[in-house]
Amino acid sequence: MISVKRFDVFTLFPEVFDPYLQASILQRAIQRELVEVQLHNIRDWTTDRHHVTDDEPYGGGGGMVMKPEPIFTAVEGVLGTAPACPVILLTPQGRSFTQSVAQELARLPHLAILCGRYEGVDERVRLHLVTDEISIGDFVLTGGELPALVLIDAITRLIPGVLGDPEGAQDDSHASGLLEYPHYTRPAEFRGWRVPEMLLSGDHARIARWRREQALLRTWQRRPDLLANAPLTEADLRFLEGLEGSGLEEG
Ligand code: JBZ
């Protein structure tokens, strides 16, 4: 399967990416050449003497808008005049980023990501350069840089070989369509709080069933909306029926 090998990120603040890309899983993936992240400072592609990237909105109203010329020059300078890869704009007006969008994008070999700042980008960038618009959620941010890192993180960890364990990405919340079961590690007793005895039993079939039921219980308690789309077995459905009127709502 082909999966993302290269991200080209267009931003006014490339320096904010470095600390996150230089730590942990992403650093390792980049070092091992499973993924490449090229950062491009849009300001480097300005041609005026003051390197201006923003201007006042036509029609007034305050705030600033990112000018189209430096963005087109940057993207076309790096990718050519007809980019072969998706050009993703991070914007509150985009489609919601979900695990299924991450899986869809992880299959592509190359992505360009454009980070807005100020009130956003000139509409002609959206109309004539951008091919996909994505939002990471309904909250107010100052720019697209953190959302870009969210995409890069969520997509990179799906690339085969990035996580040590080949099943690493399978068990996580949302991969199964359910929230995760609770995790415990040593010690078996901490300040009088014991690890559930089930997990110390060594009975792997019973542990797997317990974990599945814990995932179902959590999802039913906290995110019942997810149950509508999660693949559920007959046994799962029986367990969920048993929860109705059980008094476990508050968990
Ligand atoms: C996003 C002006 O640039 C912005 C501002 C907010 C914002 C983004 C870009 S992307 N919020 C989101 O994904 O929710």
PDB file of C-alpha atoms and ligand atoms in Angstrom:
ATOM      1  CA  MET A   1       0.000   0.000   0.000  1.00  0.00           C
ATOM      2  CA  ILE A   2       1.249   3.495  -0.872  1.00  0.00           C
ATOM      3  CA  SER A   3       1.255   5.824   2.143  1.00  0.00           C
ATOM      4  CA  VAL A   4       2.311   9.400   2.795  1.00  0.00           C
ATOM      5  CA  LYS A   5       6.056   9.866   2.459  1.00  0.00           C
ATOM      6  CA  ARG A   6       6.130  13.613   2.096  1.00  0.00           C
ATOM      7  CA  PHE A   7       4.375  16.617   3.603  1.00  0.00           C
ATOM      8  CA  ASP A   8       5.031  20.121   2.246  1.00  0.00           C
ATOM      9  CA  VAL A   9       3.858  22.668   4.813  1.00  0.00           C
ATOM     10  CA  PHE A  10       3.357  26.321   3.861  1.00  0.00           C
ATOM     11  CA  THR A  11       3.324  28.629   6.866  1.00  0.00           C
ATOM     12  CA  LEU A  12       4.410  32.011   8.206  1.00  0.00           C
ATOM     13  CA  PHE A  13       5.718  30.281  11.365  1.00  0.00           C
ATOM     14  CA  PRO A  14       7.828  27.260  10.363  1.00  0.00           C
ATOM     15  CA  GLU A  15       9.740  27.446  13.667  1.00  0.00           C
ATOM     16  CA  VAL A  16       6.713  26.303  15.672  1.00  0.00           C
ATOM     17  CA  PHE A  17       6.831  22.900  13.925  1.00  0.00           C
ATOM     18  CA  ASP A  18      10.408  22.002  14.823  1.00  0.00           C
ATOM     19  CA  PRO A  19      10.070  21.087  18.505  1.00  0.00           C
ATOM     20  CA  TYR A  20       7.196  18.694  17.886  1.00  0.00           C
ATOM     21  CA  LEU A  21       8.759  17.140  14.775  1.00  0.00           C
ATOM     22  CA  GLN A  22      12.037  16.682  16.664  1.00  0.00           C
ATOM     23  CA  ALA A  23      10.617  14.555  19.451  1.00  0.00           C
ATOM     24  CA  SER A  24       9.435  11.007  19.938  1.00  0.00           C
ATOM     25  CA  ILE A  25       7.583   9.059  17.235  1.00  0.00           C
ATOM     26  CA  LEU A  26       7.690  11.749  14.545  1.00  0.00           C
ATOM     27  CA  GLN A  27      11.418  12.340  14.956  1.00  0.00           C
ATOM     28  CA  ARG A  28      12.027   8.598  14.641  1.00  0.00           C
ATOM     29  CA  ALA A  29       9.811   8.309  11.555  1.00  0.00           C
ATOM     30  CA  ILE A  30      11.671  11.215   9.916  1.00  0.00           C
ATOM     31  CA  GLN A  31      15.106   9.820  10.886  1.00  0.00           C
ATOM     32  CA  ARG A  32      14.161   6.427   9.458  1.00  0.00           C
ATOM     33  CA  GLU A  33      12.958   8.162   6.256  1.00  0.00           C
ATOM     34  CA  LEU A  34       9.467   6.729   6.562  1.00  0.00           C
ATOM     35  CA  VAL A  35       8.239  10.310   6.252  1.00  0.00           C
ATOM     36  CA  GLU A  36       9.630  13.658   5.129  1.00  0.00           C
ATOM     37  CA  VAL A  37       8.293  17.038   6.315  1.00  0.00           C
ATOM     38  CA  GLN A  38       9.405  20.051   4.275  1.00  0.00           C
ATOM     39  CA  LEU A  39       8.603  23.408   5.876  1.00  0.00           C
ATOM     40  CA  HIS A  40       8.244  26.426   3.615  1.00  0.00           C
ATOM     41  CA  ASN A  41       8.109  29.961   4.966  1.00  0.00           C
ATOM     42  CA  ILE A  42       5.567  31.835   2.860  1.00  0.00           C
ATOM     43  CA  ARG A  43       7.443  35.082   3.659  1.00  0.00           C
ATOM     44  CA  ASP A  44      10.485  33.754   1.729  1.00  0.00           C
ATOM     45  CA  TRP A  45       8.350  33.863  -1.426  1.00  0.00           C
ATOM     46  CA  THR A  46       7.414  37.557  -1.205  1.00  0.00           C
ATOM     47  CA  THR A  47       8.925  39.810  -3.882  1.00  0.00           C
ATOM     48  CA  ASP A  48       8.342  43.273  -2.317  1.00  0.00           C
ATOM     49  CA  ARG A  49      11.071  44.970  -0.295  1.00  0.00           C
ATOM     50  CA  HIS A  50       9.198  44.689   3.025  1.00  0.00           C
ATOM     51  CA  HIS A  51       8.197  41.016   2.578  1.00  0.00           C
ATOM     52  CA  VAL A  52       4.529  41.751   3.229  1.00  0.00           C
ATOM     53  CA  THR A  53       2.234  38.716   3.470  1.00  0.00           C
ATOM     54  CA  ASP A  54      -1.014  40.313   4.701  1.00  0.00           C
ATOM     55  CA  ASP A  55      -3.236  43.276   3.881  1.00  0.00           C
ATOM     56  CA  GLU A  56      -6.508  44.926   4.910  1.00  0.00           C
ATOM     57  CA  PRO A  57      -9.746  43.334   3.731  1.00  0.00           C
ATOM     58  CA  TYR A  58     -11.572  44.901   0.775  1.00  0.00           C
ATOM     59  CA  GLY A  59     -14.838  46.269   2.140  1.00  0.00           C
ATOM     60  CA  GLY A  60     -13.269  47.131   5.488  1.00  0.00           C
ATOM     61  CA  GLY A  61     -14.177  45.636   8.809  1.00  0.00           C
ATOM     62  CA  GLY A  62     -10.765  45.312  10.398  1.00  0.00           C
ATOM     63  CA  GLY A  63      -8.456  42.347  10.797  1.00  0.00           C
ATOM     64  CA  MET A  64      -5.952  41.286   8.153  1.00  0.00           C
ATOM     65  CA  VAL A  65      -6.091  38.823   5.275  1.00  0.00           C
ATOM     66  CA  MET A  66      -3.229  36.757   3.837  1.00  0.00           C
ATOM     67  CA  LYS A  67      -2.346  38.089   0.377  1.00  0.00           C
ATOM     68  CA  PRO A  68      -2.689  35.639  -2.513  1.00  0.00           C
ATOM     69  CA  GLU A  69       0.589  36.308  -4.389  1.00  0.00           C
ATOM     70  CA  PRO A  70       3.075  34.939  -1.800  1.00  0.00           C
ATOM     71  CA  ILE A  71       0.932  31.835  -1.257  1.00  0.00           C
ATOM     72  CA  PHE A  72       0.572  31.044  -4.987  1.00  0.00           C
ATOM     73  CA  THR A  73       4.274  31.789  -5.574  1.00  0.00           C
ATOM     74  CA  ALA A  74       5.308  29.528  -2.686  1.00  0.00           C
ATOM     75  CA  VAL A  75       3.068  26.572  -3.563  1.00  0.00           C
ATOM     76  CA  GLU A  76       3.786  26.803  -7.310  1.00  0.00           C
ATOM     77  CA  GLY A  77       7.497  27.359  -6.668  1.00  0.00           C
ATOM     78  CA  VAL A  78       7.695  24.144  -4.669  1.00  0.00           C
ATOM     79  CA  LEU A  79       5.093  21.948  -6.415  1.00  0.00           C
ATOM     80  CA  GLY A  80       4.804  23.448  -9.910  1.00  0.00           C
ATOM     81  CA  THR A  81       1.842  25.278 -11.442  1.00  0.00           C
ATOM     82  CA  ALA A  82      -0.399  22.189 -11.402  1.00  0.00           C
ATOM     83  CA  PRO A  83       0.328  20.420  -8.090  1.00  0.00           C
ATOM     84  CA  ALA A  84      -0.181  16.645  -8.425  1.00  0.00           C
ATOM     85  CA  CYS A  85      -0.954  16.241  -4.700  1.00  0.00           C
ATOM     86  CA  PRO A  86      -3.890  17.534  -2.646  1.00  0.00           C
ATOM     87  CA  VAL A  87      -3.403  21.079  -1.350  1.00  0.00           C
ATOM     88  CA  ILE A  88      -5.106  21.086   2.040  1.00  0.00           C
ATOM     89  CA  LEU A  89      -6.156  24.337   3.698  1.00  0.00           C
ATOM     90  CA  LEU A  90      -6.623  24.221   7.466  1.00  0.00           C
ATOM     91  CA  THR A  91      -9.669  26.347   8.129  1.00  0.00           C
ATOM     92  CA  PRO A  92     -12.578  26.407  10.592  1.00  0.00           C
ATOM     93  CA  GLN A  93     -14.804  26.124   7.497  1.00  0.00           C
ATOM     94  CA  GLY A  94     -13.335  22.777   6.401  1.00  0.00           C
ATOM     95  CA  ARG A  95     -14.771  19.284   6.751  1.00  0.00           C
ATOM     96  CA  SER A  96     -14.170  17.750  10.177  1.00  0.00           C
ATOM     97  CA  PHE A  97     -10.948  15.836  10.677  1.00  0.00           C
ATOM     98  CA  THR A  98     -11.726  12.316  11.892  1.00  0.00           C
ATOM     99  CA  GLN A  99      -9.854   9.028  12.041  1.00  0.00           C
ATOM    100  CA  SER A 100     -11.498   8.037   8.771  1.00  0.00           C
ATOM    101  CA  VAL A 101     -10.152  11.219   7.109  1.00  0.00           C
ATOM    102  CA  ALA A 102      -6.705  10.417   8.580  1.00  0.00           C
ATOM    103  CA  GLN A 103      -6.920   6.904   7.064  1.00  0.00           C
ATOM    104  CA  GLU A 104      -7.995   8.317   3.697  1.00  0.00           C
ATOM    105  CA  LEU A 105      -5.083  10.806   3.638  1.00  0.00           C
ATOM    106  CA  ALA A 106      -2.544   8.258   4.923  1.00  0.00           C
ATOM    107  CA  ARG A 107      -2.962   6.311   1.668  1.00  0.00           C
ATOM    108  CA  LEU A 108      -1.670   9.217  -0.448  1.00  0.00           C
ATOM    109  CA  PRO A 109       2.059   9.569  -1.215  1.00  0.00           C
ATOM    110  CA  HIS A 110       2.294  13.350  -0.926  1.00  0.00           C
ATOM    111  CA  LEU A 111       0.296  16.114   0.774  1.00  0.00           C
ATOM    112  CA  ALA A 112       0.651  19.895   0.741  1.00  0.00           C
ATOM    113  CA  ILE A 113      -0.706  21.702   3.808  1.00  0.00           C
ATOM    114  CA  LEU A 114      -1.418  25.411   3.877  1.00  0.00           C
ATOM    115  CA  CYS A 115      -1.642  27.144   7.270  1.00  0.00           C
ATOM    116  CA  GLY A 116      -3.766  30.273   7.481  1.00  0.00           C
ATOM    117  CA  ARG A 117      -3.136  33.128   9.933  1.00  0.00           C
ATOM    118  CA  TYR A 118      -4.934  36.399  10.751  1.00  0.00           C
ATOM    119  CA  GLU A 119      -8.582  36.338   9.592  1.00  0.00           C
ATOM    120  CA  GLY A 120      -7.679  33.809   6.894  1.00  0.00           C
ATOM    121  CA  VAL A 121      -6.534  33.677   3.279  1.00  0.00           C
ATOM    122  CA  ASP A 122      -7.754  35.645   0.245  1.00  0.00           C
ATOM    123  CA  GLU A 123     -10.712  33.722  -1.185  1.00  0.00           C
ATOM    124  CA  ARG A 124      -8.891  33.202  -4.537  1.00  0.00           C
ATOM    125  CA  VAL A 125      -6.432  30.903  -2.757  1.00  0.00           C
ATOM    126  CA  ARG A 126      -9.335  28.720  -1.673  1.00  0.00           C
ATOM    127  CA  LEU A 127     -11.035  28.869  -5.092  1.00  0.00           C
ATOM    128  CA  HIS A 128      -8.026  28.287  -7.370  1.00  0.00           C
ATOM    129  CA  LEU A 129      -5.219  26.612  -5.405  1.00  0.00           C
ATOM    130  CA  VAL A 130      -6.701  24.623  -2.526  1.00  0.00           C
ATOM    131  CA  THR A 131      -8.226  21.200  -3.273  1.00  0.00           C
ATOM    132  CA  ASP A 132      -9.398  20.198   0.227  1.00  0.00           C
ATOM    133  CA  GLU A 133     -10.400  22.138   3.360  1.00  0.00           C
ATOM    134  CA  ILE A 134     -10.155  20.574   6.816  1.00  0.00           C
ATOM    135  CA  SER A 135     -10.941  21.707  10.396  1.00  0.00           C
ATOM    136  CA  ILE A 136      -9.742  19.891  13.499  1.00  0.00           C
ATOM    137  CA  GLY A 137     -12.679  21.038  15.626  1.00  0.00           C
ATOM    138  CA  ASP A 138     -15.118  23.687  16.704  1.00  0.00           C
ATOM    139  CA  PHE A 139     -12.894  25.970  18.762  1.00  0.00           C
ATOM    140  CA  VAL A 140     -11.119  29.210  17.933  1.00  0.00           C
ATOM    141  CA  LEU A 141      -7.397  29.108  17.136  1.00  0.00           C
ATOM    142  CA  THR A 142      -4.997  31.788  15.920  1.00  0.00           C
ATOM    143  CA  GLY A 143      -3.779  29.860  12.901  1.00  0.00           C
ATOM    144  CA  GLY A 144      -3.524  26.597  11.047  1.00  0.00           C
ATOM    145  CA  GLU A 145      -0.133  25.521  12.439  1.00  0.00           C
ATOM    146  CA  LEU A 146      -1.400  23.419  15.357  1.00  0.00           C
ATOM    147  CA  PRO A 147      -4.084  21.806  13.158  1.00  0.00           C
ATOM    148  CA  ALA A 148      -1.330  20.997  10.600  1.00  0.00           C
ATOM    149  CA  LEU A 149       0.681  19.251  13.309  1.00  0.00           C
ATOM    150  CA  VAL A 150      -2.443  17.352  14.352  1.00  0.00           C
ATOM    151  CA  LEU A 151      -2.872  16.081  10.769  1.00  0.00           C
ATOM    152  CA  ILE A 152       0.812  15.175  10.421  1.00  0.00           C
ATOM    153  CA  ASP A 153       0.755  13.312  13.743  1.00  0.00           C
ATOM    154  CA  ALA A 154      -2.478  11.405  13.087  1.00  0.00           C
ATOM    155  CA  ILE A 155      -1.445  10.479   9.514  1.00  0.00           C
ATOM    156  CA  THR A 156       2.203   9.579  10.225  1.00  0.00           C
ATOM    157  CA  ARG A 157       1.350   7.085  12.948  1.00  0.00           C
ATOM    158  CA  LEU A 158      -0.744   5.167  10.388  1.00  0.00           C
ATOM    159  CA  ILE A 159       2.234   4.676   8.050  1.00  0.00           C
ATOM    160  CA  PRO A 160       3.408   1.059   8.192  1.00  0.00           C
ATOM    161  CA  GLY A 161       6.581   0.744  10.305  1.00  0.00           C
ATOM    162  CA  VAL A 162       6.203   4.049  12.178  1.00  0.00           C
ATOM    163  CA  LEU A 163       4.847   2.461  15.363  1.00  0.00           C
ATOM    164  CA  GLY A 164       7.119  -0.260  16.763  1.00  0.00           C
ATOM    165  CA  ASP A 165       4.259  -2.734  17.113  1.00  0.00           C
ATOM    166  CA  PRO A 166       2.555  -3.486  13.761  1.00  0.00           C
ATOM    167  CA  GLU A 167      -0.788  -3.748  15.597  1.00  0.00           C
ATOM    168  CA  GLY A 168      -0.053  -0.519  17.492  1.00  0.00           C
ATOM    169  CA  ALA A 169      -2.520   1.557  15.522  1.00  0.00           C
ATOM    170  CA  GLN A 170      -5.290  -1.081  15.564  1.00  0.00           C
ATOM    171  CA  ASP A 171      -6.304  -1.033  19.251  1.00  0.00           C
ATOM    172  CA  ASP A 172      -6.529   2.717  19.745  1.00  0.00           C
ATOM    173  CA  SER A 173      -9.655   4.677  20.481  1.00  0.00           C
ATOM    174  CA  HIS A 174     -11.486   5.456  17.269  1.00  0.00           C
ATOM    175  CA  ALA A 175      -9.636   2.836  15.207  1.00  0.00           C
ATOM    176  CA  SER A 176     -12.176   0.312  16.560  1.00  0.00           C
ATOM    177  CA  GLY A 177     -14.886   2.984  16.591  1.00  0.00           C
ATOM    178  CA  LEU A 178     -14.981   2.679  20.410  1.00  0.00           C
ATOM    179  CA  LEU A 179     -13.181   4.419  23.257  1.00  0.00           C
ATOM    180  CA  GLU A 180     -10.300   2.460  24.713  1.00  0.00           C
ATOM    181  CA  TYR A 181     -10.488   0.112  27.679  1.00  0.00           C
ATOM    182  CA  PRO A 182      -8.656   1.249  30.878  1.00  0.00           C
ATOM    183  CA  HIS A 183      -4.909   0.617  31.077  1.00  0.00           C
ATOM    184  CA  TYR A 184      -2.913  -0.414  34.141  1.00  0.00           C
ATOM    185  CA  THR A 185       0.775  -1.070  34.797  1.00  0.00           C
ATOM    186  CA  ARG A 186       2.873  -2.015  37.858  1.00  0.00           C
ATOM    187  CA  PRO A 187       2.575  -1.838  40.788  1.00  0.00           C
ATOM    188  CA  ALA A 188      -0.418  -4.165  41.300  1.00  0.00           C
ATOM    189  CA  GLU A 189      -1.334  -2.039  44.344  1.00  0.00           C
ATOM    190  CA  PHE A 190      -0.685   1.711  44.582  1.00  0.00           C
ATOM    191  CA  ARG A 191      -1.871   3.641  47.671  1.00  0.00           C
ATOM    192  CA  GLY A 192      -4.317   0.829  48.334  1.00  0.00           C
ATOM    193  CA  TRP A 193      -5.825   0.979  44.827  1.00  0.00           C
ATOM    194  CA  ARG A 194      -5.616  -2.443  43.219  1.00  0.00           C
ATOM    195  CA  VAL A 195      -5.368  -3.317  39.568  1.00  0.00           C
ATOM    196  CA  PRO A 196      -8.498  -5.286  38.515  1.00  0.00           C
ATOM    197  CA  GLU A 197      -7.739  -8.929  39.438  1.00  0.00           C
ATOM    198  CA  MET A 198      -8.913 -10.018  35.974  1.00  0.00           C
ATOM    199  CA  LEU A 199      -5.779  -8.474  34.436  1.00  0.00           C
ATOM    200  CA  LEU A 200      -3.502 -10.492  36.746  1.00  0.00           C
ATOM    201  CA  SER A 201      -5.276 -13.781  35.970  1.00  0.00           C
ATOM    202  CA  GLY A 202      -3.257 -14.743  32.881  1.00  0.00           C
ATOM    203  CA  ASP A 203      -6.488 -15.892  31.178  1.00  0.00           C
ATOM    204  CA  HIS A 204      -6.039 -14.085  27.853  1.00  0.00           C
ATOM    205  CA  ALA A 205      -9.463 -14.930  26.432  1.00  0.00           C
ATOM    206  CA  ARG A 206     -11.226 -13.585  29.543  1.00  0.00           C
ATOM    207  CA  ILE A 207      -8.958 -10.503  29.549  1.00  0.00           C
ATOM    208  CA  ALA A 208      -9.829  -9.818  25.894  1.00  0.00           C
ATOM    209  CA  ARG A 209     -13.555 -10.098  26.667  1.00  0.00           C
ATOM    210  CA  TRP A 210     -13.200  -7.858  29.773  1.00  0.00           C
ATOM    211  CA  ARG A 211     -11.373  -5.236  27.742  1.00  0.00           C
ATOM    212  CA  ARG A 212     -13.986  -5.336  25.009  1.00  0.00           C
ATOM    213  CA  GLU A 213     -16.758  -4.872  27.600  1.00  0.00           C
ATOM    214  CA  GLN A 214     -14.873  -2.034  29.286  1.00  0.00           C
ATOM    215  CA  ALA A 215     -14.496  -0.326  25.888  1.00  0.00           C
ATOM    216  CA  LEU A 216     -18.219  -0.782  25.239  1.00  0.00           C
ATOM    217  CA  LEU A 217     -19.130   0.478  28.746  1.00  0.00           C
ATOM    218  CA  ARG A 218     -16.930   3.590  28.408  1.00  0.00           C
ATOM    219  CA  THR A 219     -18.291   4.379  24.980  1.00  0.00           C
ATOM    220  CA  TRP A 220     -21.881   3.886  26.159  1.00  0.00           C
ATOM    221  CA  GLN A 221     -21.240   6.163  29.168  1.00  0.00           C
ATOM    222  CA  ARG A 222     -19.228   8.935  27.508  1.00  0.00           C
ATOM    223  CA  ARG A 223     -19.730   8.825  23.734  1.00  0.00           C
ATOM    224  CA  PRO A 224     -22.944   6.937  22.965  1.00  0.00           C
ATOM    225  CA  ASP A 225     -22.973   8.704  19.564  1.00  0.00           C
ATOM    226  CA  LEU A 226     -20.028   6.497  18.512  1.00  0.00           C
ATOM    227  CA  LEU A 227     -22.003   3.264  19.004  1.00  0.00           C
ATOM    228  CA  ALA A 228     -24.144   3.980  15.937  1.00  0.00           C
ATOM    229  CA  ASN A 229     -21.119   3.584  13.603  1.00  0.00           C
ATOM    230  CA  ALA A 230     -18.963   1.062  15.501  1.00  0.00           C
ATOM    231  CA  PRO A 231     -18.810  -2.493  14.149  1.00  0.00           C
ATOM    232  CA  LEU A 232     -20.490  -4.537  16.909  1.00  0.00           C
ATOM    233  CA  THR A 233     -20.834  -8.307  17.358  1.00  0.00           C
ATOM    234  CA  GLU A 234     -23.925 -10.111  18.669  1.00  0.00           C
ATOM    235  CA  ALA A 235     -22.126 -10.483  22.024  1.00  0.00           C
ATOM    236  CA  ASP A 236     -21.403  -6.724  22.072  1.00  0.00           C
ATOM    237  CA  LEU A 237     -25.097  -5.957  21.456  1.00  0.00           C
ATOM    238  CA  ARG A 238     -26.170  -8.322  24.260  1.00  0.00           C
ATOM    239  CA  PHE A 239     -23.697  -6.652  26.641  1.00  0.00           C
ATOM    240  CA  LEU A 240     -25.001  -3.185  25.701  1.00  0.00           C
ATOM    241  CA  GLU A 241     -28.636  -4.309  26.202  1.00  0.00           C
ATOM    242  CA  GLY A 242     -27.647  -5.424  29.703  1.00  0.00           C
ATOM    243  CA  LEU A 243     -26.367  -1.907  30.456  1.00  0.00           C
ATOM    244  CA  GLU A 244     -29.763  -0.276  29.944  1.00  0.00           C
ATOM    245  CA  GLY A 245     -31.249   0.372  33.391  1.00  0.00           C
ATOM    246  CA  SER A 246     -28.144  -1.124  35.107  1.00  0.00           C
ATOM    247  CA  GLY A 247     -27.309   2.033  37.066  1.00  0.00           C
ATOM    248  CA  LEU A 248     -23.867   2.232  35.387  1.00  0.00           C
ATOM    249  CA  GLU A 249     -24.700   5.474  33.553  1.00  0.00           C
ATOM    250  CA  GLU A 250     -22.498   7.638  35.822  1.00  0.00           C
ATOM    251  CA  GLY A 251     -19.207   5.595  35.605  1.00  0.00           C
TER     252      GLY A 251
HETATM  253  C1  JBZ B   1      -8.739  25.679  12.484  1.00  0.00           C
HETATM  254  C2  JBZ B   1      -6.613  31.962  10.396  1.00  0.00           C
HETATM  255  O1  JBZ B   1      -6.155  30.694  10.446  1.00  0.00           O
HETATM  256  C3  JBZ B   1      -6.854  29.779  11.158  1.00  0.00           C
HETATM  257  C4  JBZ B   1      -7.613  30.142  12.258  1.00  0.00           C
HETATM  258  C5  JBZ B   1      -8.322  29.192  12.959  1.00  0.00           C
HETATM  259  C6  JBZ B   1      -8.275  27.870  12.559  1.00  0.00           C
HETATM  260  C7  JBZ B   1      -7.505  27.531  11.461  1.00  0.00           C
HETATM  261  C8  JBZ B   1      -6.774  28.471  10.756  1.00  0.00           C
HETATM  262  S1  JBZ B   1      -7.677  25.846  11.166  1.00  0.00           S
HETATM  263  N1  JBZ B   1      -8.942  26.794  13.116  1.00  0.00           N
HETATM  264  C9  JBZ B   1      -9.340  24.379  12.817  1.00  0.00           C
HETATM  265  O2  JBZ B   1      -8.888  23.367  12.315  1.00  0.00           O
HETATM  266  O3  JBZ B   1     -10.288  24.378  13.591  1.00  0.00           O
END
